[in-house]
PDB file of C-alpha atoms and ligand atoms in Angstrom:
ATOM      1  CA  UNK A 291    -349.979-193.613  62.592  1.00  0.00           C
ATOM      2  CA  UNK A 292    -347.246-191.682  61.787  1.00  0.00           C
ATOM      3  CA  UNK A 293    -345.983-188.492  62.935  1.00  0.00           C
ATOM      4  CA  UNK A 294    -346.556-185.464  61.155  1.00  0.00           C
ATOM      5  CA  UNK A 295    -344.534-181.891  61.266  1.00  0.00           C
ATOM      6  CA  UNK A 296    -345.103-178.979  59.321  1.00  0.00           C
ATOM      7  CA  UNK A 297    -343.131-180.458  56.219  1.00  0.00           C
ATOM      8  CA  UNK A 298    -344.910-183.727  55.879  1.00  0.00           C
ATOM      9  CA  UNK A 299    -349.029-182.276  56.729  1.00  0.00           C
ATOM     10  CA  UNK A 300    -349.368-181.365  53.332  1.00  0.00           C
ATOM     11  CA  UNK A 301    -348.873-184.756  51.692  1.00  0.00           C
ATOM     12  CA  UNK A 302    -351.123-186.089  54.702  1.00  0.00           C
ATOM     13  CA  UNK A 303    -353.626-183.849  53.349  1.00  0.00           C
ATOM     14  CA  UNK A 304    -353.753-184.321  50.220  1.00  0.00           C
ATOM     15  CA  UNK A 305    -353.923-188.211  50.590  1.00  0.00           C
ATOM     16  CA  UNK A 306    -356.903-187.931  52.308  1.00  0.00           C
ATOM     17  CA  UNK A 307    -358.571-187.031  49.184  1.00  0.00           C
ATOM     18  CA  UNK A 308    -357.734-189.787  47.443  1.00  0.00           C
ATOM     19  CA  UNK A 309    -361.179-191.416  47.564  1.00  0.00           C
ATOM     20  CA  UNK A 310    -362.925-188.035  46.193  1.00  0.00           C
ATOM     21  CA  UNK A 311    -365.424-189.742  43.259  1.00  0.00           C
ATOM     22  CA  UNK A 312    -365.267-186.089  41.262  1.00  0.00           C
ATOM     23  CA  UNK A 313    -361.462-185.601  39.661  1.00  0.00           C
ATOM     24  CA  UNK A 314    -361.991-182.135  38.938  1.00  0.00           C
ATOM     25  CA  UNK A 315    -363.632-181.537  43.016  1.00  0.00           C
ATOM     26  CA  UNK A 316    -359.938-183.186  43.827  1.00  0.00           C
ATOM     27  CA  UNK A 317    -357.942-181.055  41.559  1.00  0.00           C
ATOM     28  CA  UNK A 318    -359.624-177.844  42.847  1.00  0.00           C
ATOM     29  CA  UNK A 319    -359.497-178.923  46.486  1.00  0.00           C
ATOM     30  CA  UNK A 320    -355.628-180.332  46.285  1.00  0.00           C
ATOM     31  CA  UNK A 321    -354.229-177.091  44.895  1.00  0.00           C
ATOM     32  CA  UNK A 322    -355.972-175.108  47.651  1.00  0.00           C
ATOM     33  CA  UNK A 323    -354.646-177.120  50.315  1.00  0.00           C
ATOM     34  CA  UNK A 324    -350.994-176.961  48.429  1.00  0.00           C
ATOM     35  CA  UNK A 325    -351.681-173.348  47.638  1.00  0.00           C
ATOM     36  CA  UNK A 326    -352.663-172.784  51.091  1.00  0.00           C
ATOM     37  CA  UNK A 327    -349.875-174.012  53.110  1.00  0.00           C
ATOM     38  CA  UNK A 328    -347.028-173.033  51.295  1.00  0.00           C
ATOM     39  CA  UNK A 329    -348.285-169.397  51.696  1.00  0.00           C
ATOM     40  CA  UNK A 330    -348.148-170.213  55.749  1.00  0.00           C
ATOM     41  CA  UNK A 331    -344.623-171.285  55.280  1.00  0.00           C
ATOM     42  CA  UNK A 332    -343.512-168.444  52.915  1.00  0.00           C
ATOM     43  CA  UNK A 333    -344.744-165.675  55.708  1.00  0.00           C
ATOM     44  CA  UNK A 334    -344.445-168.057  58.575  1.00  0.00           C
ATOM     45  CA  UNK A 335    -347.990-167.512  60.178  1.00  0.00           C
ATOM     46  CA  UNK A 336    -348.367-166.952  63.448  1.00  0.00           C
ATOM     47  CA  UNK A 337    -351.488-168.387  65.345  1.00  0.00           C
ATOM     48  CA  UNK A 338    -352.475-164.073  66.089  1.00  0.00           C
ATOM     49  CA  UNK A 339    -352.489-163.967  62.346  1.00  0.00           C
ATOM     50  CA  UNK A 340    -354.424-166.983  61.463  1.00  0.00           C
ATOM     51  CA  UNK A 341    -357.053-166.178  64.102  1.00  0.00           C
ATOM     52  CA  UNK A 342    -357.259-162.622  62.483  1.00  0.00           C
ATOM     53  CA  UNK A 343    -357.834-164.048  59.142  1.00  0.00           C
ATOM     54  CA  UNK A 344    -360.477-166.310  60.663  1.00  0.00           C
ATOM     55  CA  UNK A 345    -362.393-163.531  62.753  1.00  0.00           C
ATOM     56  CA  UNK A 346    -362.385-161.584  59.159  1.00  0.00           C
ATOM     57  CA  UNK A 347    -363.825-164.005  57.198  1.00  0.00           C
ATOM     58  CA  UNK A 348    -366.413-164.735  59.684  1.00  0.00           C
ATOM     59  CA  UNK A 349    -367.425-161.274  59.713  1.00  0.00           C
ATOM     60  CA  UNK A 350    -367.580-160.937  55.734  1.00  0.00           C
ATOM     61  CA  UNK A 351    -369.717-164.158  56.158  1.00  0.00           C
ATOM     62  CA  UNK A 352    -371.713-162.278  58.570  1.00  0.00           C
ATOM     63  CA  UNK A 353    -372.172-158.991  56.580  1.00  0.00           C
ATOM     64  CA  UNK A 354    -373.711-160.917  53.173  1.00  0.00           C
ATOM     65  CA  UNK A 355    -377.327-161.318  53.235  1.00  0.00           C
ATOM     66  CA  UNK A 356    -379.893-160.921  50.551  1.00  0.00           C
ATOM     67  CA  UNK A 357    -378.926-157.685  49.627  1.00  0.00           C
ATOM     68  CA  UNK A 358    -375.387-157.571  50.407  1.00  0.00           C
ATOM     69  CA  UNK A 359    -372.866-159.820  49.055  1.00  0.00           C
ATOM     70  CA  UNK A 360    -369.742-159.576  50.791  1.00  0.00           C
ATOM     71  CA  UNK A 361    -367.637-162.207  49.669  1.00  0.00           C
ATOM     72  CA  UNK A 362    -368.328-161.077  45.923  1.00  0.00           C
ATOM     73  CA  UNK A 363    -367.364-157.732  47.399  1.00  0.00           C
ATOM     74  CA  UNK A 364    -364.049-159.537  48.664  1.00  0.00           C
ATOM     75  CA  UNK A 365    -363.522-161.557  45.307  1.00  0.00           C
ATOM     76  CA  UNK A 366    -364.132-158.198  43.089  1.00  0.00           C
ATOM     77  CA  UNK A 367    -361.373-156.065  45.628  1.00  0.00           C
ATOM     78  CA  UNK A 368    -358.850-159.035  45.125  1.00  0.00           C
ATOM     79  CA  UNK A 369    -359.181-158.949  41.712  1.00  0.00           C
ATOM     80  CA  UNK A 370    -360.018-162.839  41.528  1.00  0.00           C
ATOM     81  CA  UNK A 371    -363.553-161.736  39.423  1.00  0.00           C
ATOM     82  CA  UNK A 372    -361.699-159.862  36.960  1.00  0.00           C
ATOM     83  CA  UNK A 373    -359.076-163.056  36.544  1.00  0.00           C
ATOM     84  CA  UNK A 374    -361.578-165.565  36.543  1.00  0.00           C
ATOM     85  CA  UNK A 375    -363.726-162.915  33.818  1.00  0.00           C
ATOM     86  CA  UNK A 376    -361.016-162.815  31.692  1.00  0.00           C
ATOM     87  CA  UNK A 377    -359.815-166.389  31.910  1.00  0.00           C
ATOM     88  CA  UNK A 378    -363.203-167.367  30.666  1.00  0.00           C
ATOM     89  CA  UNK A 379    -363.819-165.174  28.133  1.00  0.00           C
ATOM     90  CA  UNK A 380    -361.003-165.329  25.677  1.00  0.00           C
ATOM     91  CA  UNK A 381    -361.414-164.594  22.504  1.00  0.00           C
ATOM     92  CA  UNK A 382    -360.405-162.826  19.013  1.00  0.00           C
ATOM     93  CA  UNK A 383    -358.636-159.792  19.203  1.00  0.00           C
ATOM     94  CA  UNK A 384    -361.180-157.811  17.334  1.00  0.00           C
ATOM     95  CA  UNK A 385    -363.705-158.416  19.872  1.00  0.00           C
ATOM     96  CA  UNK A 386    -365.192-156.496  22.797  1.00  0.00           C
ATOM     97  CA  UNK A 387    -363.640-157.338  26.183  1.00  0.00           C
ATOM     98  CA  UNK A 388    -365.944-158.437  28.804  1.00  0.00           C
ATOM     99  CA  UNK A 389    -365.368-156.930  32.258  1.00  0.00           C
ATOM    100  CA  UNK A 390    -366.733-158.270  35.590  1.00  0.00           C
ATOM    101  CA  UNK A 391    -370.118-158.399  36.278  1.00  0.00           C
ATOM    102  CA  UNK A 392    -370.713-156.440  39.445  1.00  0.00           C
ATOM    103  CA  UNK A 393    -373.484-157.113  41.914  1.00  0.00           C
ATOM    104  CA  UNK A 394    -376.395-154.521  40.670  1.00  0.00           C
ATOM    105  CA  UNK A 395    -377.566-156.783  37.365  1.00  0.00           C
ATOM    106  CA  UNK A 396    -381.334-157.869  37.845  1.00  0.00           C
ATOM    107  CA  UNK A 397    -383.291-159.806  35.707  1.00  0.00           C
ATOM    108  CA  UNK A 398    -385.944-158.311  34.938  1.00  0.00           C
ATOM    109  CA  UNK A 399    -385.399-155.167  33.599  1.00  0.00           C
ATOM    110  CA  UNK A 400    -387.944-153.373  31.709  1.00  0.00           C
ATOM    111  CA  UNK A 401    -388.052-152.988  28.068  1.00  0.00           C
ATOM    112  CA  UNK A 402    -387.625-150.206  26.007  1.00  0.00           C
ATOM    113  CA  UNK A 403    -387.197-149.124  22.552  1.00  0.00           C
ATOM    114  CA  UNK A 404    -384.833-147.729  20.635  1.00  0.00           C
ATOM    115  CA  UNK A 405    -384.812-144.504  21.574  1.00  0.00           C
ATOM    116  CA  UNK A 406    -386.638-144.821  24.783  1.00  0.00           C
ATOM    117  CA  UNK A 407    -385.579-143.330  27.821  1.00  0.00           C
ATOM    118  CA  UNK A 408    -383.280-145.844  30.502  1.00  0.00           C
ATOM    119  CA  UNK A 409    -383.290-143.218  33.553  1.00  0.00           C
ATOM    120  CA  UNK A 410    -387.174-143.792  34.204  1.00  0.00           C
ATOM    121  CA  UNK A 411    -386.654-140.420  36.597  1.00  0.00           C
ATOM    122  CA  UNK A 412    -383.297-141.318  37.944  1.00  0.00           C
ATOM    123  CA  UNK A 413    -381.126-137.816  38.902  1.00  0.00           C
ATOM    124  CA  UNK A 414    -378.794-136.799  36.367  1.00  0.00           C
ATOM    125  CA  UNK A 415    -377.305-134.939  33.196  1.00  0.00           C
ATOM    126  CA  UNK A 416    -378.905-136.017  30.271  1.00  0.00           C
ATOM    127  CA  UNK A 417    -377.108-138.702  28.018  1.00  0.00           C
ATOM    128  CA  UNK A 418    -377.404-140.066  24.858  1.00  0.00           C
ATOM    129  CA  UNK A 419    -376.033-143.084  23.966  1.00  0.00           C
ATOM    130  CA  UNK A 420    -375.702-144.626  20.510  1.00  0.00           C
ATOM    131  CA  UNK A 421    -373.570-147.664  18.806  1.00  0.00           C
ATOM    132  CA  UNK A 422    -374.203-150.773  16.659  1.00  0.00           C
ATOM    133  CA  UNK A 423    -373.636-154.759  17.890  1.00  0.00           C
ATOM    134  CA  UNK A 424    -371.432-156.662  15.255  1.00  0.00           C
ATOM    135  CA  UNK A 425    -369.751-159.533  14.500  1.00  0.00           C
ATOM    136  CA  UNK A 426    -366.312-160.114  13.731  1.00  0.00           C
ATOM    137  CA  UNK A 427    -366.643-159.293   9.827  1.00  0.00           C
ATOM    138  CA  UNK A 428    -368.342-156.134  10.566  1.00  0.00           C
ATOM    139  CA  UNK A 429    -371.728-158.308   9.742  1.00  0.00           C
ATOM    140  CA  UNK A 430    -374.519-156.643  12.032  1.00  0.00           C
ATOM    141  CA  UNK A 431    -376.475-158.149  14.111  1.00  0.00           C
ATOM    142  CA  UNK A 432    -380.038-157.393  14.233  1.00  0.00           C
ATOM    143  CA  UNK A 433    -382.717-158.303  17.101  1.00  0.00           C
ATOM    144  CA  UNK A 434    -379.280-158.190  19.732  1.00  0.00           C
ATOM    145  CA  UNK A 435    -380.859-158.604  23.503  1.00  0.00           C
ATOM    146  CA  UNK A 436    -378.951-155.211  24.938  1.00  0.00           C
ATOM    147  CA  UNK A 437    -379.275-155.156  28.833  1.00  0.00           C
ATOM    148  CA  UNK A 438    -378.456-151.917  29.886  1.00  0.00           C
ATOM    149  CA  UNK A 439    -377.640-150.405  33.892  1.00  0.00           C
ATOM    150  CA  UNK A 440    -376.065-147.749  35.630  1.00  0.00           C
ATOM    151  CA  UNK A 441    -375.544-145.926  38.446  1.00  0.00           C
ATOM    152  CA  UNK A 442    -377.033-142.067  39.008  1.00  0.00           C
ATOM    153  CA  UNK A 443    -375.493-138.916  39.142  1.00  0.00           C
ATOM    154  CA  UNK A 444    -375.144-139.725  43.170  1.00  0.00           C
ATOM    155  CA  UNK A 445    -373.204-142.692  42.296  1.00  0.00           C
ATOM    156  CA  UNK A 446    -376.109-145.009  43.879  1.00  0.00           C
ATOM    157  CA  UNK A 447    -378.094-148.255  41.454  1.00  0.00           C
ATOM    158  CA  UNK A 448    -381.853-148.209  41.887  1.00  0.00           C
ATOM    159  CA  UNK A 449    -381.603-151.354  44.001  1.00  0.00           C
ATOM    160  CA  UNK A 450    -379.608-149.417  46.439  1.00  0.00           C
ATOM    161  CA  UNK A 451    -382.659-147.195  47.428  1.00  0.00           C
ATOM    162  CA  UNK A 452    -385.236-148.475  50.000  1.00  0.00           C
ATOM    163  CA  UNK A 453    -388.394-146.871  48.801  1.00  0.00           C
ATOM    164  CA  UNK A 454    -388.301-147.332  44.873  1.00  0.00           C
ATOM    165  CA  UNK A 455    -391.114-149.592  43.724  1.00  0.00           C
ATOM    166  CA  UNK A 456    -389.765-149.462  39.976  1.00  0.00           C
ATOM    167  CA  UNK A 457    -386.378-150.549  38.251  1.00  0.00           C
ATOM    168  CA  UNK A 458    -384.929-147.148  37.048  1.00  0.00           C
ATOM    169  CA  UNK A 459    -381.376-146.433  35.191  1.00  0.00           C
ATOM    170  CA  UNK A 460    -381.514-149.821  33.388  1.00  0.00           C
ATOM    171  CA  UNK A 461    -383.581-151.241  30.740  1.00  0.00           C
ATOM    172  CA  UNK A 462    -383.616-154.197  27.850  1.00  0.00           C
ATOM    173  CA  UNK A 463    -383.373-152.892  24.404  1.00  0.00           C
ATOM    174  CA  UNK A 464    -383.118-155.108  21.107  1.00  0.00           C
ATOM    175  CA  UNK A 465    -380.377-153.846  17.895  1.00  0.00           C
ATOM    176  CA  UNK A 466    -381.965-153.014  14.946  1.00  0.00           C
ATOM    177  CA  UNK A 467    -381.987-154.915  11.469  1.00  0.00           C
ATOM    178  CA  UNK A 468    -378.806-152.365  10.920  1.00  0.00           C
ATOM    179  CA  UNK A 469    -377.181-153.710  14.146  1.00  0.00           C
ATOM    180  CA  UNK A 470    -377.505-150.017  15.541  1.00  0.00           C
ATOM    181  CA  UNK A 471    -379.060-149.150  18.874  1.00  0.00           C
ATOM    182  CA  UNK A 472    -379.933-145.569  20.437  1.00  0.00           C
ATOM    183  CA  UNK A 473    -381.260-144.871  23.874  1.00  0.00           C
ATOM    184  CA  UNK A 474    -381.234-141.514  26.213  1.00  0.00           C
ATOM    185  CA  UNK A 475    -380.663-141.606  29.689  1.00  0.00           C
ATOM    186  CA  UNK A 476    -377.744-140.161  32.482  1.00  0.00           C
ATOM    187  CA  UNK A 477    -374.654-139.211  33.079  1.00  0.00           C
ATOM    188  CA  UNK A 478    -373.203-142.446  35.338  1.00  0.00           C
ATOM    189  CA  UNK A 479    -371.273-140.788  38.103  1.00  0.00           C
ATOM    190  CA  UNK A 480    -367.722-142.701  40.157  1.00  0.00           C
ATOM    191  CA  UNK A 481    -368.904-144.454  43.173  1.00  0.00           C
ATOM    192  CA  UNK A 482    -367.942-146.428  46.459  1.00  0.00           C
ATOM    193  CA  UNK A 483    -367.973-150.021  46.096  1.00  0.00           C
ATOM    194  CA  UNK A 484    -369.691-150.759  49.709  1.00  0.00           C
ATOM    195  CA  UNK A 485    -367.216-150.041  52.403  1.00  0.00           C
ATOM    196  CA  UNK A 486    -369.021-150.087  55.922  1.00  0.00           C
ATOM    197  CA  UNK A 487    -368.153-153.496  56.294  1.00  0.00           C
ATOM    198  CA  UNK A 488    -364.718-155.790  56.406  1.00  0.00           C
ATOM    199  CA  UNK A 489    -364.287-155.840  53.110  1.00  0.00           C
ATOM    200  CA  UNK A 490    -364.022-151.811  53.452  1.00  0.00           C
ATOM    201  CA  UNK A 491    -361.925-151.966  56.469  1.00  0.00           C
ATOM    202  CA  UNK A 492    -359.405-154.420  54.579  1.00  0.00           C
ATOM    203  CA  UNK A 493    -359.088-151.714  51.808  1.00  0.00           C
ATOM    204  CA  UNK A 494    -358.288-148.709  54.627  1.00  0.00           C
ATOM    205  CA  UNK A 495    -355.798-150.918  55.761  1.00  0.00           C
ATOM    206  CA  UNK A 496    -354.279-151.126  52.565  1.00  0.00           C
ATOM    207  CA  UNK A 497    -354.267-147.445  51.747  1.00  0.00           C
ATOM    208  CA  UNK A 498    -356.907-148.132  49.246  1.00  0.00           C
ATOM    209  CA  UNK A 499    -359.773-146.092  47.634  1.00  0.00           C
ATOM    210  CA  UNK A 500    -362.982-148.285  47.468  1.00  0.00           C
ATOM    211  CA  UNK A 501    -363.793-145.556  44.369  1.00  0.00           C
ATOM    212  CA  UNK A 502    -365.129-146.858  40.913  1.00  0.00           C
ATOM    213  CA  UNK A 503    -364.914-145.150  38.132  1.00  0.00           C
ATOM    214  CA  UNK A 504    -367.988-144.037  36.154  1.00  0.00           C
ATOM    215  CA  UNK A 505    -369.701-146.424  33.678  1.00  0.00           C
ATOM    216  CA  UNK A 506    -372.039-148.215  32.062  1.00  0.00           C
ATOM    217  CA  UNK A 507    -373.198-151.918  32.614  1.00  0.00           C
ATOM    218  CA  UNK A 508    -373.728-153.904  29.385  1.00  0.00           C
ATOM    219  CA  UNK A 509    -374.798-157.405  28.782  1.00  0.00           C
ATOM    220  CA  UNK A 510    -375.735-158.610  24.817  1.00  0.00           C
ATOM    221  CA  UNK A 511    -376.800-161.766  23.802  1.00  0.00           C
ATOM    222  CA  UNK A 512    -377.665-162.734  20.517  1.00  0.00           C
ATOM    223  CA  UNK A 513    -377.837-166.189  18.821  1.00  0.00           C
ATOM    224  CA  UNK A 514    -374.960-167.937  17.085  1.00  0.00           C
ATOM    225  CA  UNK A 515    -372.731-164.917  19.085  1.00  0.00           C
ATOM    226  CA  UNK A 516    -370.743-165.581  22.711  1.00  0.00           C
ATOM    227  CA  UNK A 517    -372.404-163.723  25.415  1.00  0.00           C
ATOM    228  CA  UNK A 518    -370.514-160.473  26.391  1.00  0.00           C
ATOM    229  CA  UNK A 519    -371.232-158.667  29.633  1.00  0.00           C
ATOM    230  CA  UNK A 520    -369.126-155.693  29.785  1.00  0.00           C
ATOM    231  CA  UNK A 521    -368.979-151.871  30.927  1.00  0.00           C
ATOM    232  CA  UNK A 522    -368.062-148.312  29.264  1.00  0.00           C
ATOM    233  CA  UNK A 523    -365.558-146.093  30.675  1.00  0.00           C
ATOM    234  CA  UNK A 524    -365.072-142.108  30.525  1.00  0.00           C
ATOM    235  CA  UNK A 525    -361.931-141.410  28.818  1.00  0.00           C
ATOM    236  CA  UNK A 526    -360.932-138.474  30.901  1.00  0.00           C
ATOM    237  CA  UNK A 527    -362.175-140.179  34.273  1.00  0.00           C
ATOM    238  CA  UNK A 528    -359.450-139.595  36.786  1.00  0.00           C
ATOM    239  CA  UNK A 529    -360.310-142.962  38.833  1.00  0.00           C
ATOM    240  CA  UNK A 530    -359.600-144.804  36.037  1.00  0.00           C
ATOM    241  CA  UNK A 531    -356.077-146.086  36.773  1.00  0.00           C
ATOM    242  CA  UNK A 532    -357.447-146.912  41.107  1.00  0.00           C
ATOM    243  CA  UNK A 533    -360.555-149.122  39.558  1.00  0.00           C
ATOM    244  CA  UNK A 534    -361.458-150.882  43.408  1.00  0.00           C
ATOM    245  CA  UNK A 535    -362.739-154.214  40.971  1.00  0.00           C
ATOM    246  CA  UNK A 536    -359.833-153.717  38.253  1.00  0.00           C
ATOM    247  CA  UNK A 537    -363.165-153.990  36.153  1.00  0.00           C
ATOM    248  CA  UNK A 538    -360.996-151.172  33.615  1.00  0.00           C
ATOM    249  CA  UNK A 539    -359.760-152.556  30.410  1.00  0.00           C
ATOM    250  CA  UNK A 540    -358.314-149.401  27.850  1.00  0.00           C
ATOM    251  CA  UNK A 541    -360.383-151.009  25.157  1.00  0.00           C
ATOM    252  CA  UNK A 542    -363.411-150.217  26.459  1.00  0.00           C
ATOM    253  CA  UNK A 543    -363.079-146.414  27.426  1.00  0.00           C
ATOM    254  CA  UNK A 544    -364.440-143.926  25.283  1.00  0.00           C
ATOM    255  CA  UNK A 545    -365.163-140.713  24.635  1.00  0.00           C
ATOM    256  CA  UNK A 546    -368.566-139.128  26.605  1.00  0.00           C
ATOM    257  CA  UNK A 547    -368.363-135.484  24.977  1.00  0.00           C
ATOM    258  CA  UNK A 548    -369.991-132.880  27.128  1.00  0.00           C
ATOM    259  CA  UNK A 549    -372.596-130.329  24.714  1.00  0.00           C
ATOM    260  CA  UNK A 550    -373.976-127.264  25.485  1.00  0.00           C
ATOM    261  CA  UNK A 551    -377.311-126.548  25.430  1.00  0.00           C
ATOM    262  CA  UNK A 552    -378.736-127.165  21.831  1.00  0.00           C
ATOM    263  CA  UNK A 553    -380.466-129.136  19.789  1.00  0.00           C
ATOM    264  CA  UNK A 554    -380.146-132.901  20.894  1.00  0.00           C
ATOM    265  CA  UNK A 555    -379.125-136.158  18.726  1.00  0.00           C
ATOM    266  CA  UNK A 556    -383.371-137.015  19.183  1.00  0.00           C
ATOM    267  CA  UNK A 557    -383.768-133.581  17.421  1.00  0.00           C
ATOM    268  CA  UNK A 558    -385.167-131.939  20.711  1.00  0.00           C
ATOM    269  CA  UNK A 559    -384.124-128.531  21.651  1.00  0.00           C
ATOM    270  CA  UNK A 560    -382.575-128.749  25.074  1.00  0.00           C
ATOM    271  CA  UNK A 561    -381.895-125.657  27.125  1.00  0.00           C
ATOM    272  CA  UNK A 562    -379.330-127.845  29.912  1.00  0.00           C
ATOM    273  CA  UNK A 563    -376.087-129.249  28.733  1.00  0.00           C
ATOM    274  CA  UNK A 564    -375.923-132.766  27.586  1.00  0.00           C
ATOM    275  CA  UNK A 565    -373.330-135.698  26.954  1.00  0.00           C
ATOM    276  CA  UNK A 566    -372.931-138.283  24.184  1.00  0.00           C
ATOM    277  CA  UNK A 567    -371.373-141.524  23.834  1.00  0.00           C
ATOM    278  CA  UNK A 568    -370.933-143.842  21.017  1.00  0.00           C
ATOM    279  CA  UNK A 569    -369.581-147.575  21.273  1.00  0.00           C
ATOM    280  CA  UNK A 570    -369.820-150.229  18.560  1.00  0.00           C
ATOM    281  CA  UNK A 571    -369.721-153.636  20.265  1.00  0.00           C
ATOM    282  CA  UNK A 572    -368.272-156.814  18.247  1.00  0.00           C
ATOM    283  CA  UNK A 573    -369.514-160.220  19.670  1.00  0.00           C
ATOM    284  CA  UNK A 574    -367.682-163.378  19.253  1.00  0.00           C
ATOM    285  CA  UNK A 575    -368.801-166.058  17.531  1.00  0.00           C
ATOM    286  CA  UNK A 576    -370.368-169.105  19.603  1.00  0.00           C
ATOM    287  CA  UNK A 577    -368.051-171.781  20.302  1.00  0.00           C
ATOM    288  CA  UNK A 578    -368.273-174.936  19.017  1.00  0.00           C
TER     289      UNK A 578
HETATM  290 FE1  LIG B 205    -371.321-150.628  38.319  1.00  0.00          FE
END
C-alpha cells in the first residue's frame, strides 16, 4: 500500500470506482469527488470548517420531513434548481421559459372551468387572469391541461395552513378549442422562502433576503407539446432583481394592471379595485 498525501488522494479515490457496473453512476460520482477536493485545496479547509459544513448539513437533514424539504430549500437558494431547470429545458427561442418548480405543487388540484374561480376563499384583491397556450407557429392548442397555484395576499400556499381541509388558490383548467383560457382569482403577494431553519440562517449570514417575488405557478401539458412548468412575474415588483430561488427570467414578467372599481372583464360590476393579467404561453414541440 502506498502512501497517500493530499496531492495523490484524489486519484486514490477515484480508482476505487473503477468497478462501478453503471458508467453514468461513475461519471457523476468521479466529478464530485474531483469537484470536491480541489475546492478544499483552492480555500485550504481547515478541519473547524469542514466540521461546520458537516454539523450544517446534518441539521438541514434534520429540518426536512414530510412537510418541509430542506435540502430543496438549499438547492433552490444555491441556485442549482434553476441551473439544472434550465439545462433541461432548452428549447426554441420563441418559446416560454420554464422556471423552477418550487415545493407548493400538489397533485391533485381541483378542476375548474374557464372562468371559474382559483381562490376557493383564499384572502386577496381580486384578479383576473386571461391568455391563450400555443405552439410555435402561433397554432393553438385546444384541451391544454393548465395547472394553476399561488400564494395569498399574506404571502402563505394553502398547504402552509394547518386547519384547511380544501386545496384553495390553485386549480386545473383545460384551453379552449381557440387555445384561450380565463380564470378569476388573487392578487399573489412576495413571500419568505422558509427561513427558521439552516437554510435561513445560511442566507443571514450572507446578507441575504429569503424574499420572493410575487407570482404565479404554471404547469401545461398538452400532447405532441414539451411540458412547461413555469411562473408569472409583476413587472413593477421591486424584489424582482433579489429572487431568493433566481426562479426570475425577464421573459416571463408582465404587466398585472391595477383597475378601479368598475365593471369587471366577467362583465360583473365590482365596487373594490381589481387587477388583470394577460400571458400567452408557447409550448415546444415534443422531442423526438
Ligand atoms: Fe411560489
Amino acid at each position: 500500500m502506498k502512501n497517500l498525501d493530499e496531492l495523490s488522494i484524489t486519484d486514490a479515490v477515484l480508482q476505487s470506482h473503477a468497478g462501478t457496473p453503471d458508467s453514468r453512476t461513475k461519471e457523476l460520482v468521479d466529478s464530485v469527488v474531483t469537484h470536491l477536493h480541489a475546492f478544499a485545496r483552492e480555500v485550504s479547509l481547515t478541519e473547524n470548517e469542514w466540521l461546520a459544513a458537516i454539523r450544517f448539513l446534518t441539521a438541514v437533514g434534520h429540518k426536512t420531513d414530510d412537510r418541509r424539504q430542506e435540502f430543496i430549500l438549499l438547492s433552490d437558494t444555491l441556485g442549482l434548481s434553476s441551473l439544472v431547470t434550465a439545462m433541461s429545458n432548452r428549447k426554441p427561442e420563441e418559446c416560454t421559459e420554464s422556471t423552477v418548480l418550487g415545493p407548493f405543487f400538489l397533485t391533485d388540484a381541483p378542476a375548474l372551468s374557464n372562468g371559474g374561480d382559483v381562490a376557493q376563499g383564499a384572502p386577496g384583491e381580486l384578479c383576473f387572469v386571461s391568455g391563450s397556450v400555443r405552439g410555435v407557429h402561433g397554432e393553438p392548442v385546444a384541451g391544454a391541461r393548465i395547472e394553476v397555484w399561488q400564494a395569498d395576499e399574506d404571502g402563505l400556499y394553502d398547504v402552509q395552513y394547518e386547519d384547511l381541509d380544501a386545496p384553495r388558490a390553485r386549480a386545473v383548467l383545460l384551453s379552449e378549442p381557440d387555445g384561450s383560457f380565463e380564470f378569476r382569482t388573487i392578487v399573489p403577494r412576495p413571500y419568505p422562502v422558509p427561513y427558521d431553519g439552516p437554510v435561513g440562517e445560511m442566507l443571514k449570514t450572507l446578507g441575504r433576503r429569503p424574499v420572493r417575488p410575487a407570482h404565479l405557478h404554471f404547469m401545461i401539458s398538452a400532447q405532441a407539446y414539451e411540458p412547461l412548468i413555469t411562473q408569472i412575474f409583476r413587472k413593477d415588483d421591486p424584489n424582482l432583481r433579489s429572487d431568493a430561488v433566481f426562479g426570475v427570467r425577464s421573459s416571463l414578467v408582465c404587466e398585472w394592471t391595477r383597475h378601479t372599481a368598475g365593471i369587471a372583464p366577467d362583465g360583473s360590476q365590482r365596487e373594490t379595485p381589481f387587477t388583470t393579467i394577460a400571458f400567452d404561453f408557447v409550448l415546444a414541440p415534443v422531442r423526438i
